[in-house]
XYZ file of C-alpha atoms in Angstrom:
681
model
C 76.084 94.216 73.388
C 73.729 91.419 73.714
C 76.185 88.534 74.040
C 77.927 91.195 76.990
C 74.619 91.208 78.565
C 74.217 87.134 78.158
C 77.358 87.009 79.754
C 76.478 89.148 82.689
C 72.994 87.359 83.485
C 75.225 84.588 84.058
C 78.281 86.282 86.691
C 76.090 88.530 88.461
C 74.289 85.610 90.494
C 77.837 83.928 91.081
C 78.969 87.065 92.201
C 76.116 87.726 94.566
C 76.247 84.284 95.736
C 80.357 84.396 96.629
C 80.064 87.565 98.339
C 76.978 86.946 100.878
C 78.720 83.235 101.557
C 82.333 85.568 102.515
C 80.541 88.421 104.355
C 77.929 86.195 106.594
C 80.339 83.322 106.661
C 78.228 80.487 106.067
C 79.016 77.242 106.317
C 80.569 74.444 105.712
C 81.971 76.909 103.093
C 83.822 79.393 106.238
C 85.275 76.216 107.762
C 86.801 75.356 104.358
C 87.879 78.783 103.927
C 89.980 78.867 107.366
C 91.872 75.480 106.766
C 92.774 76.339 103.311
C 94.848 79.320 104.618
C 95.911 76.945 107.514
C 98.775 76.898 105.187
C 100.666 80.572 105.443
C 101.612 79.162 109.169
C 103.688 76.123 107.019
C 105.380 78.782 104.844
C 106.810 80.595 107.557
C 110.238 80.387 109.758
C 109.482 83.319 111.814
C 110.835 82.535 115.695
C 109.352 83.971 118.602
C 110.687 86.590 120.917
C 113.687 84.840 122.978
C 112.522 86.198 126.451
C 109.163 84.838 127.176
C 109.256 81.204 128.255
C 106.164 79.011 129.230
C 107.318 77.296 133.009
C 104.934 74.368 131.854
C 103.037 71.463 134.446
C 103.717 68.687 132.740
C 104.405 65.189 133.392
C 107.170 64.820 134.608
C 106.101 67.178 137.343
C 102.472 65.322 137.741
C 104.973 62.237 138.377
C 106.996 64.296 140.964
C 104.393 65.793 143.086
C 101.555 63.843 142.391
C 97.784 64.399 140.659
C 96.705 67.902 139.938
C 95.801 70.140 142.022
C 98.639 70.071 144.005
C 99.131 71.306 147.518
C 99.307 75.374 147.264
C 102.903 75.031 148.721
C 104.503 72.756 146.428
C 103.147 75.082 143.201
C 104.578 78.034 145.699
C 108.437 76.563 145.384
C 108.748 76.477 141.998
C 107.227 80.336 141.931
C 109.563 81.022 144.522
C 112.449 81.066 141.860
C 110.707 83.184 139.520
C 111.544 85.418 141.241
C 113.941 87.240 138.571
C 111.324 87.166 136.402
C 109.757 90.713 134.773
C 106.193 89.603 134.852
C 104.695 85.738 135.393
C 101.291 85.704 134.021
C 99.832 82.336 136.058
C 97.666 80.494 133.547
C 95.180 78.913 135.665
C 92.499 79.488 138.813
C 92.090 79.122 142.101
C 88.751 79.498 142.877
C 88.448 77.758 145.528
C 90.389 77.740 149.276
C 92.590 75.159 150.613
C 93.568 75.269 153.960
C 94.828 78.716 155.143
C 97.902 78.473 155.490
C 98.507 76.981 152.024
C 97.125 79.489 150.167
C 99.505 82.587 152.263
C 102.219 80.341 151.399
C 100.795 80.999 147.417
C 100.097 83.856 148.151
C 103.136 85.458 149.736
C 104.827 83.766 146.466
C 103.060 85.683 143.754
C 103.750 88.940 146.256
C 107.450 88.341 145.771
C 107.341 88.306 142.364
C 108.232 91.528 140.556
C 104.920 91.737 138.422
C 102.434 88.959 138.586
C 98.638 88.420 136.601
C 96.671 85.884 137.883
C 94.218 84.485 134.869
C 90.286 84.245 135.285
C 87.248 83.215 133.159
C 84.683 84.788 131.720
C 82.111 82.323 131.472
C 77.949 82.182 130.422
C 76.775 80.316 132.872
C 77.367 81.203 136.457
C 79.888 78.684 138.785
C 80.595 80.891 141.775
C 79.132 83.882 144.134
C 81.444 86.976 143.954
C 82.091 88.986 146.722
C 81.924 92.581 146.521
C 85.146 92.754 148.129
C 86.674 90.082 145.610
C 84.727 92.253 142.870
C 86.465 95.563 144.295
C 89.754 94.311 144.177
C 88.822 92.617 140.061
C 87.934 96.145 138.929
C 91.636 97.604 140.085
C 92.568 95.792 136.958
C 90.335 97.065 134.190
C 90.644 98.958 131.627
C 89.539 101.953 131.958
C 91.130 104.457 129.805
C 90.256 102.137 126.395
C 86.754 101.866 127.994
C 86.457 105.449 128.328
C 87.759 106.148 124.482
C 85.241 103.680 123.574
C 82.456 104.929 125.100
C 83.215 108.010 123.327
C 83.348 106.223 119.783
C 81.180 103.602 120.428
C 84.139 100.969 118.907
C 86.336 98.999 119.021
C 83.608 96.405 119.715
C 84.592 93.816 122.563
C 82.017 90.332 123.376
C 80.447 90.794 126.767
C 80.163 87.549 129.700
C 77.405 87.725 132.083
C 79.801 85.420 134.612
C 82.965 84.665 136.113
C 85.106 82.541 137.323
C 87.828 84.760 139.445
C 90.783 83.581 141.999
C 90.314 83.681 145.847
C 90.764 86.987 148.077
C 94.271 86.240 149.260
C 95.247 84.963 146.329
C 93.694 88.158 143.930
C 95.479 90.327 147.054
C 98.151 89.001 145.760
C 98.696 89.188 142.485
C 100.415 92.726 140.793
C 96.673 92.366 138.239
C 94.135 89.629 137.184
C 93.802 89.305 133.423
C 91.381 87.249 131.628
C 92.477 83.954 130.111
C 89.073 82.831 127.810
C 88.894 82.480 124.483
C 86.736 82.357 121.348
C 86.672 79.833 119.078
C 86.704 79.909 114.685
C 83.526 78.014 113.114
C 85.860 75.214 112.813
C 86.170 74.764 116.673
C 89.747 76.030 116.186
C 91.796 78.814 118.100
C 92.784 80.859 115.820
C 91.976 84.494 117.320
C 93.056 86.373 120.431
C 90.316 88.252 122.451
C 92.375 91.607 123.871
C 89.557 92.508 126.330
C 86.108 91.487 127.603
C 83.146 93.301 129.334
C 82.579 91.895 132.879
C 79.776 93.629 134.895
C 79.902 96.964 132.630
C 84.085 97.096 132.920
C 86.205 96.052 130.042
C 89.456 93.257 131.265
C 91.835 93.101 129.689
C 93.652 89.450 128.634
C 96.258 87.276 129.847
C 98.505 88.643 127.527
C 98.038 91.965 127.296
C 97.891 92.407 131.008
C 101.092 90.724 130.952
C 102.732 93.294 128.335
C 100.698 96.565 130.411
C 102.932 95.366 132.775
C 106.142 95.002 131.189
C 106.015 97.871 129.207
C 104.615 99.960 131.903
C 102.171 101.488 129.341
C 98.704 101.639 129.026
C 96.245 100.458 126.203
C 94.324 103.207 124.509
C 92.448 103.430 121.455
C 93.278 104.483 118.091
C 90.139 103.950 115.827
C 87.543 101.418 114.960
C 89.561 98.603 114.141
C 93.045 98.923 115.923
C 94.961 99.932 119.818
C 97.959 100.482 120.635
C 99.682 99.756 123.793
C 102.612 102.283 123.765
C 103.344 103.542 120.021
C 102.735 99.469 118.689
C 99.371 99.401 117.464
C 97.359 95.883 117.563
C 94.879 95.346 114.560
C 91.706 94.134 114.910
C 88.686 92.338 113.711
C 84.981 93.446 114.102
C 84.792 91.865 116.713
C 87.741 92.868 118.851
C 89.579 89.962 118.207
C 93.727 89.845 116.729
C 94.525 86.521 114.718
C 97.392 84.779 115.847
C 100.870 84.418 113.973
C 101.852 80.801 115.467
C 105.309 80.173 115.466
C 106.285 75.748 114.997
C 105.910 74.830 118.113
C 109.056 73.839 118.449
C 109.950 76.649 118.324
C 108.865 77.710 121.812
C 110.451 78.087 124.696
C 109.087 75.265 127.569
C 110.720 74.258 130.830
C 109.530 71.462 132.603
C 108.366 73.021 136.486
C 109.655 70.173 138.193
C 113.659 71.380 136.505
C 112.558 74.882 137.476
C 111.223 73.812 141.324
C 113.988 70.932 142.056
C 117.029 74.483 140.835
C 118.303 72.543 137.768
C 117.131 75.780 135.732
C 118.466 78.811 137.876
C 116.340 81.415 138.670
C 119.130 84.009 136.647
C 118.053 82.060 133.371
C 114.531 84.146 134.102
C 115.916 87.075 134.234
C 114.398 90.011 132.406
C 111.788 87.435 130.966
C 107.662 86.931 130.541
C 107.109 83.747 132.209
C 103.465 82.052 131.107
C 103.168 79.483 133.920
C 100.468 76.757 133.087
C 99.637 73.062 132.473
C 99.638 70.476 129.786
C 99.313 67.511 131.556
C 96.552 65.172 130.162
C 93.552 65.421 132.415
C 94.506 68.380 133.971
C 95.332 70.971 131.748
C 94.032 72.362 128.373
C 95.008 70.846 124.633
C 93.691 73.361 122.144
C 93.510 73.308 118.353
C 95.346 75.555 116.492
C 95.903 75.669 112.674
C 99.686 74.194 113.792
C 97.608 71.185 115.385
C 96.907 70.742 119.512
C 98.634 72.477 121.537
C 99.199 73.671 124.820
C 96.266 75.940 126.100
C 99.148 79.027 127.502
C 101.024 79.015 124.583
C 97.849 81.250 123.297
C 99.007 83.828 125.475
C 102.855 82.701 124.785
C 101.571 83.594 120.904
C 100.325 86.821 121.191
C 102.732 88.265 123.295
C 105.820 87.760 120.889
C 103.820 88.537 117.684
C 103.459 91.810 119.841
C 106.664 92.187 120.986
C 108.559 90.942 117.095
C 106.183 92.657 115.301
C 104.698 89.556 114.116
C 101.264 90.811 114.298
C 98.631 89.823 111.599
C 97.019 92.872 109.666
C 93.521 91.916 107.972
C 93.228 94.517 104.846
C 89.779 95.535 105.335
C 87.480 94.916 101.762
C 89.991 93.314 99.962
C 88.846 89.455 99.817
C 85.462 91.524 98.871
C 87.303 93.291 95.999
C 89.329 90.176 95.136
C 85.737 87.994 94.752
C 85.019 90.853 91.816
C 88.081 90.796 89.885
C 87.664 86.871 89.949
C 84.443 86.769 88.807
C 85.501 89.161 86.018
C 88.477 87.673 84.945
C 86.723 84.950 83.001
C 84.270 87.552 81.281
C 87.221 89.506 80.257
C 89.445 87.132 79.086
C 86.407 85.691 76.798
C 87.064 89.107 74.564
C 91.016 89.042 74.301
C 91.627 85.132 74.216
C 90.255 82.601 71.520
C 91.460 79.490 72.828
C 89.405 78.397 75.634
C 93.110 76.185 76.315
C 94.512 79.669 76.983
C 91.543 81.280 78.323
C 91.611 78.479 81.431
C 95.632 78.536 81.568
C 95.442 82.286 82.065
C 93.146 82.420 85.209
C 94.572 79.493 86.722
C 97.807 81.822 86.431
C 96.601 84.381 87.223
C 95.132 83.067 90.477
C 98.751 80.976 90.978
C 100.387 84.066 91.050
C 97.681 85.709 93.106
C 98.083 82.920 95.133
C 101.937 83.385 95.266
C 101.966 87.382 95.883
C 99.706 86.646 99.084
C 101.464 83.954 100.452
C 104.138 86.155 100.301
C 103.023 89.175 101.593
C 101.987 86.775 104.735
C 105.267 85.570 105.170
C 107.211 89.012 105.032
C 105.056 91.510 105.942
C 102.187 89.798 108.310
C 99.762 90.247 105.849
C 96.354 88.155 105.418
C 94.077 88.281 102.898
C 91.783 85.119 102.385
C 91.727 82.629 98.633
C 89.423 80.703 99.698
C 86.411 82.291 98.532
C 88.140 84.219 95.432
C 88.962 80.843 94.511
C 84.990 79.889 94.734
C 84.301 83.031 92.293
C 86.910 81.879 89.507
C 85.704 78.470 89.085
C 82.630 79.089 88.921
C 82.369 82.204 87.013
C 85.068 80.122 84.843
C 82.668 77.176 83.809
C 79.607 79.683 83.462
C 81.924 82.501 80.756
C 82.724 78.930 79.095
C 79.565 77.515 78.547
C 78.477 80.555 77.576
C 81.151 81.785 75.541
C 80.567 78.484 73.288
C 76.885 78.345 72.791
C 78.156 82.140 71.264
C 80.629 80.864 69.306
C 78.696 78.337 67.519
C 76.399 81.133 66.135
C 78.901 83.935 65.712
C 81.053 81.683 63.239
C 77.633 80.908 60.618
C 76.983 84.816 61.240
C 80.353 85.765 59.984
C 81.062 83.668 56.776
C 78.524 85.287 55.699
C 78.471 88.444 56.722
C 81.797 89.337 56.456
C 82.848 87.316 52.700
C 81.152 90.212 50.508
C 83.722 92.786 51.608
C 86.750 91.428 53.839
C 89.586 89.880 52.438
C 89.765 86.027 51.989
C 93.011 85.914 54.193
C 91.334 87.916 56.915
C 88.737 86.523 56.536
C 89.987 83.069 57.548
C 92.218 84.660 60.819
C 88.832 85.847 61.773
C 87.124 82.953 61.303
C 89.577 81.321 63.446
C 88.767 84.077 66.213
C 85.947 84.713 66.155
C 86.214 86.527 69.149
C 88.056 89.713 67.726
C 84.506 90.281 66.624
C 82.031 92.678 68.279
C 79.110 92.341 66.667
C 77.545 95.403 66.440
C 79.283 98.297 67.684
C 82.619 98.907 70.160
C 84.637 101.374 70.906
C 88.288 100.772 70.237
C 91.969 101.844 69.513
C 92.256 101.586 65.824
C 94.555 103.278 63.576
C 92.801 104.745 60.199
C 94.348 105.743 57.141
C 93.162 108.212 54.091
C 94.396 108.346 50.800
C 93.685 110.411 47.855
C 94.721 111.808 44.889
C 95.696 115.304 43.854
C 94.321 117.102 41.311
C 91.860 114.109 40.303
C 89.379 116.058 38.343
C 92.117 117.612 36.227
C 93.318 114.033 35.543
C 89.723 113.028 35.520
C 89.183 115.606 32.898
C 91.692 114.955 30.734
C 90.712 111.122 30.092
C 88.177 109.421 28.418
C 85.861 107.381 31.207
C 87.347 103.773 30.167
C 91.240 104.986 30.388
C 90.115 106.515 33.262
C 88.703 103.743 35.348
C 91.677 101.561 33.589
C 94.611 104.075 35.520
C 92.113 103.901 38.877
C 92.153 100.251 38.767
C 96.241 100.098 38.027
C 96.329 102.452 41.284
C 94.193 100.998 43.454
C 95.745 97.676 43.047
C 99.237 98.207 44.521
C 97.353 100.136 47.314
C 94.593 97.386 48.063
C 97.673 95.125 48.376
C 99.288 97.584 50.620
C 96.926 97.194 53.065
C 96.453 94.071 52.633
C 99.462 92.716 53.315
C 100.134 94.675 56.481
C 96.906 93.479 58.475
C 94.165 96.206 57.705
C 90.735 96.107 56.891
C 90.200 98.267 53.218
C 86.909 99.380 54.680
C 86.110 101.677 51.241
C 87.070 103.570 47.887
C 85.328 107.090 48.500
C 85.929 107.913 44.046
C 89.704 108.119 44.262
C 89.903 108.185 47.595
C 91.430 104.775 49.717
C 89.498 104.394 53.615
C 91.371 101.812 55.927
C 92.090 101.123 59.314
C 93.548 98.370 61.289
C 93.668 96.207 64.737
C 89.525 95.668 64.021
C 87.768 93.205 63.295
C 91.370 91.242 63.331
C 93.909 93.002 66.536
C 96.826 94.006 65.149
C 99.439 94.239 68.725
C 101.763 97.409 67.248
C 98.267 98.286 64.529
C 99.383 101.811 64.304
C 103.122 101.010 63.161
C 101.365 98.476 60.680
C 99.604 102.151 59.761
C 102.597 104.097 58.813
C 104.215 100.955 57.314
C 101.465 100.457 54.582
C 101.697 104.459 54.015
C 105.418 104.027 52.937
C 104.866 101.029 51.011
C 101.857 103.078 49.074
C 104.078 105.606 47.883
C 107.087 103.636 47.671
C 104.529 101.137 45.010
C 103.171 104.879 43.374
C 106.709 105.266 42.591
C 107.039 102.218 40.687
C 103.283 102.760 38.852
C 104.693 106.755 38.421
C 107.803 104.932 35.715
C 104.998 103.117 34.137
C 102.784 105.777 33.246
C 105.951 108.177 32.654
C 106.950 105.474 29.869
C 102.967 105.649 28.145
C 102.887 109.263 28.649
C 100.434 109.622 31.396
C 100.653 112.283 33.743
C 102.209 110.802 36.933
C 99.799 110.471 40.367
C 100.325 112.389 43.051
C 98.885 111.210 46.501
C 98.164 112.434 50.111
C 98.050 109.955 52.876
C 96.976 111.065 56.644
C 97.212 108.096 59.930
C 95.741 109.019 62.897
C 95.303 106.694 65.788
C 92.366 107.218 67.858
C 89.306 105.139 70.214
C 86.730 104.800 67.592
C 83.483 102.526 67.228
C 84.306 99.690 64.967
C 81.333 97.064 64.025
C 78.513 96.593 61.390
C 76.318 99.401 60.791
C 73.668 99.193 59.207
C 70.269 98.445 58.128
C 68.497 94.924 59.209
C 68.931 93.633 55.738
C 72.333 95.280 55.001
C 75.178 96.460 56.456
C 78.562 97.037 56.264
C 81.881 96.314 58.871
C 83.094 100.349 58.882
C 84.173 103.063 61.982
C 83.207 106.061 62.805
C 84.323 108.910 65.490
C 85.894 111.727 65.640
C 88.989 110.188 64.981
C 88.016 109.197 61.904
C 86.820 112.564 60.555
C 90.470 113.487 61.952
C 92.334 111.493 59.763
C 90.251 112.630 56.634
C 91.179 116.155 57.770
C 94.799 115.264 58.376
C 95.151 113.616 54.866
C 93.905 116.874 52.888
C 96.251 118.650 54.765
C 98.968 117.023 53.580
C 99.081 119.659 50.322
C 99.738 122.630 52.414
C 103.283 121.048 54.384
C 104.073 119.791 50.251
C 104.409 116.413 51.941
C 103.088 112.997 50.999
C 102.670 111.588 54.362
C 101.203 113.179 58.010
C 100.320 111.392 61.037
C 99.283 113.105 64.406
C 100.837 112.847 67.768
C 98.649 109.878 68.898
C 100.266 108.069 66.028
C 103.424 109.138 66.858
C 103.195 108.387 70.089
C 102.226 104.367 69.596
C 105.429 103.756 66.839
C 108.394 101.626 67.245
C 111.459 103.967 67.508
C 112.625 101.720 63.274
C 110.392 105.031 62.088
C 111.481 108.709 60.749
C 109.370 111.635 61.548
C 109.713 114.916 62.285
C 107.129 117.538 63.256
C 105.666 120.189 61.586
C 103.173 122.290 63.888
C 99.867 122.076 65.736
C 96.667 122.313 63.899
C 93.214 123.463 64.827
C 91.088 121.615 61.887
C 87.762 122.758 61.010
C 85.070 121.827 63.437
C 87.974 120.648 66.001
C 88.666 123.119 69.086
C 91.411 121.463 70.785
C 95.245 121.345 68.478
C 96.644 118.483 67.603
C 100.105 118.024 66.828
C 101.086 116.793 62.615
C 104.403 114.727 61.576
C 105.516 114.090 58.584
C 106.244 110.266 57.807
C 109.865 109.722 56.043
C 111.262 107.485 53.980
C 114.031 105.358 56.438
C 117.342 106.353 54.353
C 120.632 108.319 54.920
C 119.378 111.533 53.328
C 116.054 111.563 55.420
C 118.060 111.769 58.351
C 120.237 114.489 57.394
C 117.157 116.687 56.749
C 115.095 115.830 60.073
C 118.524 116.927 61.733
C 119.045 120.146 59.697
C 115.234 120.786 60.299
C 114.605 120.029 63.855
C 117.405 122.315 64.603
C 115.360 125.059 62.350
C 112.333 124.476 63.403
C 113.576 124.837 67.223
C 115.359 128.429 66.526
C 111.786 129.387 64.983
C 110.431 128.196 68.156
C 112.298 130.517 69.873
C 111.079 133.538 67.665
C 114.692 134.206 66.331
C 113.148 134.719 62.622
C 116.338 136.037 61.095
C 118.542 132.881 62.010
C 115.672 130.366 61.287
C 115.248 132.080 57.882
C 118.533 131.499 57.239
C 118.585 127.644 57.733
C 114.891 127.225 56.422
C 116.492 129.085 52.883
C 119.474 126.492 53.338
C 117.230 123.026 53.341
C 114.906 124.570 50.570
C 117.995 125.229 48.481
C 119.833 121.666 49.559
C 117.049 119.252 49.443
C 114.254 121.467 47.966
C 112.091 120.528 51.667
C 108.766 121.347 50.954
C 107.414 122.437 54.727
C 111.022 124.555 54.852
C 109.591 126.647 52.359
C 105.715 126.839 54.469
C 107.724 128.036 57.232
C 109.699 130.653 54.802
C 106.800 132.104 54.118
C 105.141 132.436 57.541
C 108.726 134.356 58.577
C 108.272 136.495 55.972
C 104.997 137.104 56.820
C 106.608 137.659 59.950
C 104.362 135.063 62.041
C 105.392 133.338 64.679
C 105.404 129.521 65.700
C 102.003 128.826 67.175
C 98.532 126.990 66.245
C 97.580 127.056 63.117
C 94.361 127.317 62.441
C 92.936 125.743 59.782
C 89.590 127.069 57.956
C 88.846 124.309 54.939
C 88.814 121.069 55.501
């Protein structure tokens, strides 16, 4: 317990530290985290929606028409070629008037489109005086339904801006709708997320991409819950700031055409039929180039990416609190492995392997299911925890080795002691709860034997008996707990771990009977009565460890599971069998053993019944007896007493089968199958 407290004393601060770093996005760790997870976009090969096109005012266009901004009739010429597009998103702003004729030409071109969304900026500083008429037209583009739903529930949260830069009145009137193309940068100054909407003058306005989808799908955006909205039946997951993480494509996969090719008719208007078009600027010095996880890209591609994510079901989902759970797991992992692996190299390999497997699986979740989980903070927590735990473990191991050699040499076999020294992590000083298989054996009629022999002969007989019994225990990896008069108590899976401890205990019991038969042959030659024993085995979670006083202690086991094993041993004489095992042991042993069901028993002092089984030799006769017995027992369970009596009688006549004798007596007494309550120990 002191060791665990020592480990926890260093792990709890690490856990608190890493949780705080993640929750409060502390720099520079948050920037490292974002960049660490950018590999997601390098791993995937998703393609954007084919019905989205970015028409770029690029270098060839500027070379042809001159520096931006152009006369608006030049821009109108290209827009006229987009009349067959479903929606045109204008990632540019016309906040200042030119000539009436120029503004009118552009307005007429926008009006001729099937649907258009004109962009506007939301700012923290005033750059334009907006008239009431302009605000009135702009308000027609607000998200009334979503805002009313949020007013009722208070979430999702969306950012707000006190000022805006919008299009002039004639352009506003010509556009179908308006949408914000303001963005929000991450802590490392990269654009990773897309704002669904933002507040301006107490009205909620959609982003350019959301407005485009509303027009394309003829569906409004609605609230689902505090972290989800939907357009039509498709949901958009949001973070606490009302942003959706963008799922970027490889830049060469975006469909980009030159405005010059559109204006000159090289790309025909039919090409845009049924498509969503984003019209923006890429020319250096005129357009906005933004830094993203896939590198620097034109700003209009942010809207392109969001719309494609939505239409192609590529929206990234971020499960709540999963990263926090992973941090806790990674902090605890080195601590847990201390009790499983004895060598530091093994523990380090498992720690690294677990993280790598988790890394691969979570990257797979992103590529296949668009699930984003941060793996940076779990890595920090694993590294810090591993270093701290191994430092504590080294200190404990040094003290433990000295303690074990002095403490265990008096009651542990040499082989087991060597294993224990080589594997000190298998021992928990003090007490611990652990699953063990406990074995009790006892000589039947020992009082009669002792009364017929003098003390010296009796001691000699017991020594001859205990030697092969003890060897059977130790050779199968068990620990001899104690001799209790003529009884032997042993347990398996402590202090040295045994993977198949139930198998080891059953093998020990069968070997004890086999060696006893050999001993009895020798005793018969000496005219000494044969020794008969009963063996009981139970597998249970018990308390094992050093128990006693500060000056004198013993490594032993206690618990109900130990008491049950002792009681089961005592029941062997009731059924006339050598070995009884409980249902809990049966559940743990492998198929190589042969056993048969006896009956459920309530032992003295226990309220719940335990199903008992006889462990049998693995030979042909045992298999035959088991087959006939199982049939007889099944008939008896069905309350067919006459048929059961006939079958059990056949077993008694042919094999002198003691359990069959037991059930024949029950049948003669008219006792049906059921729980047998024992009134004696």
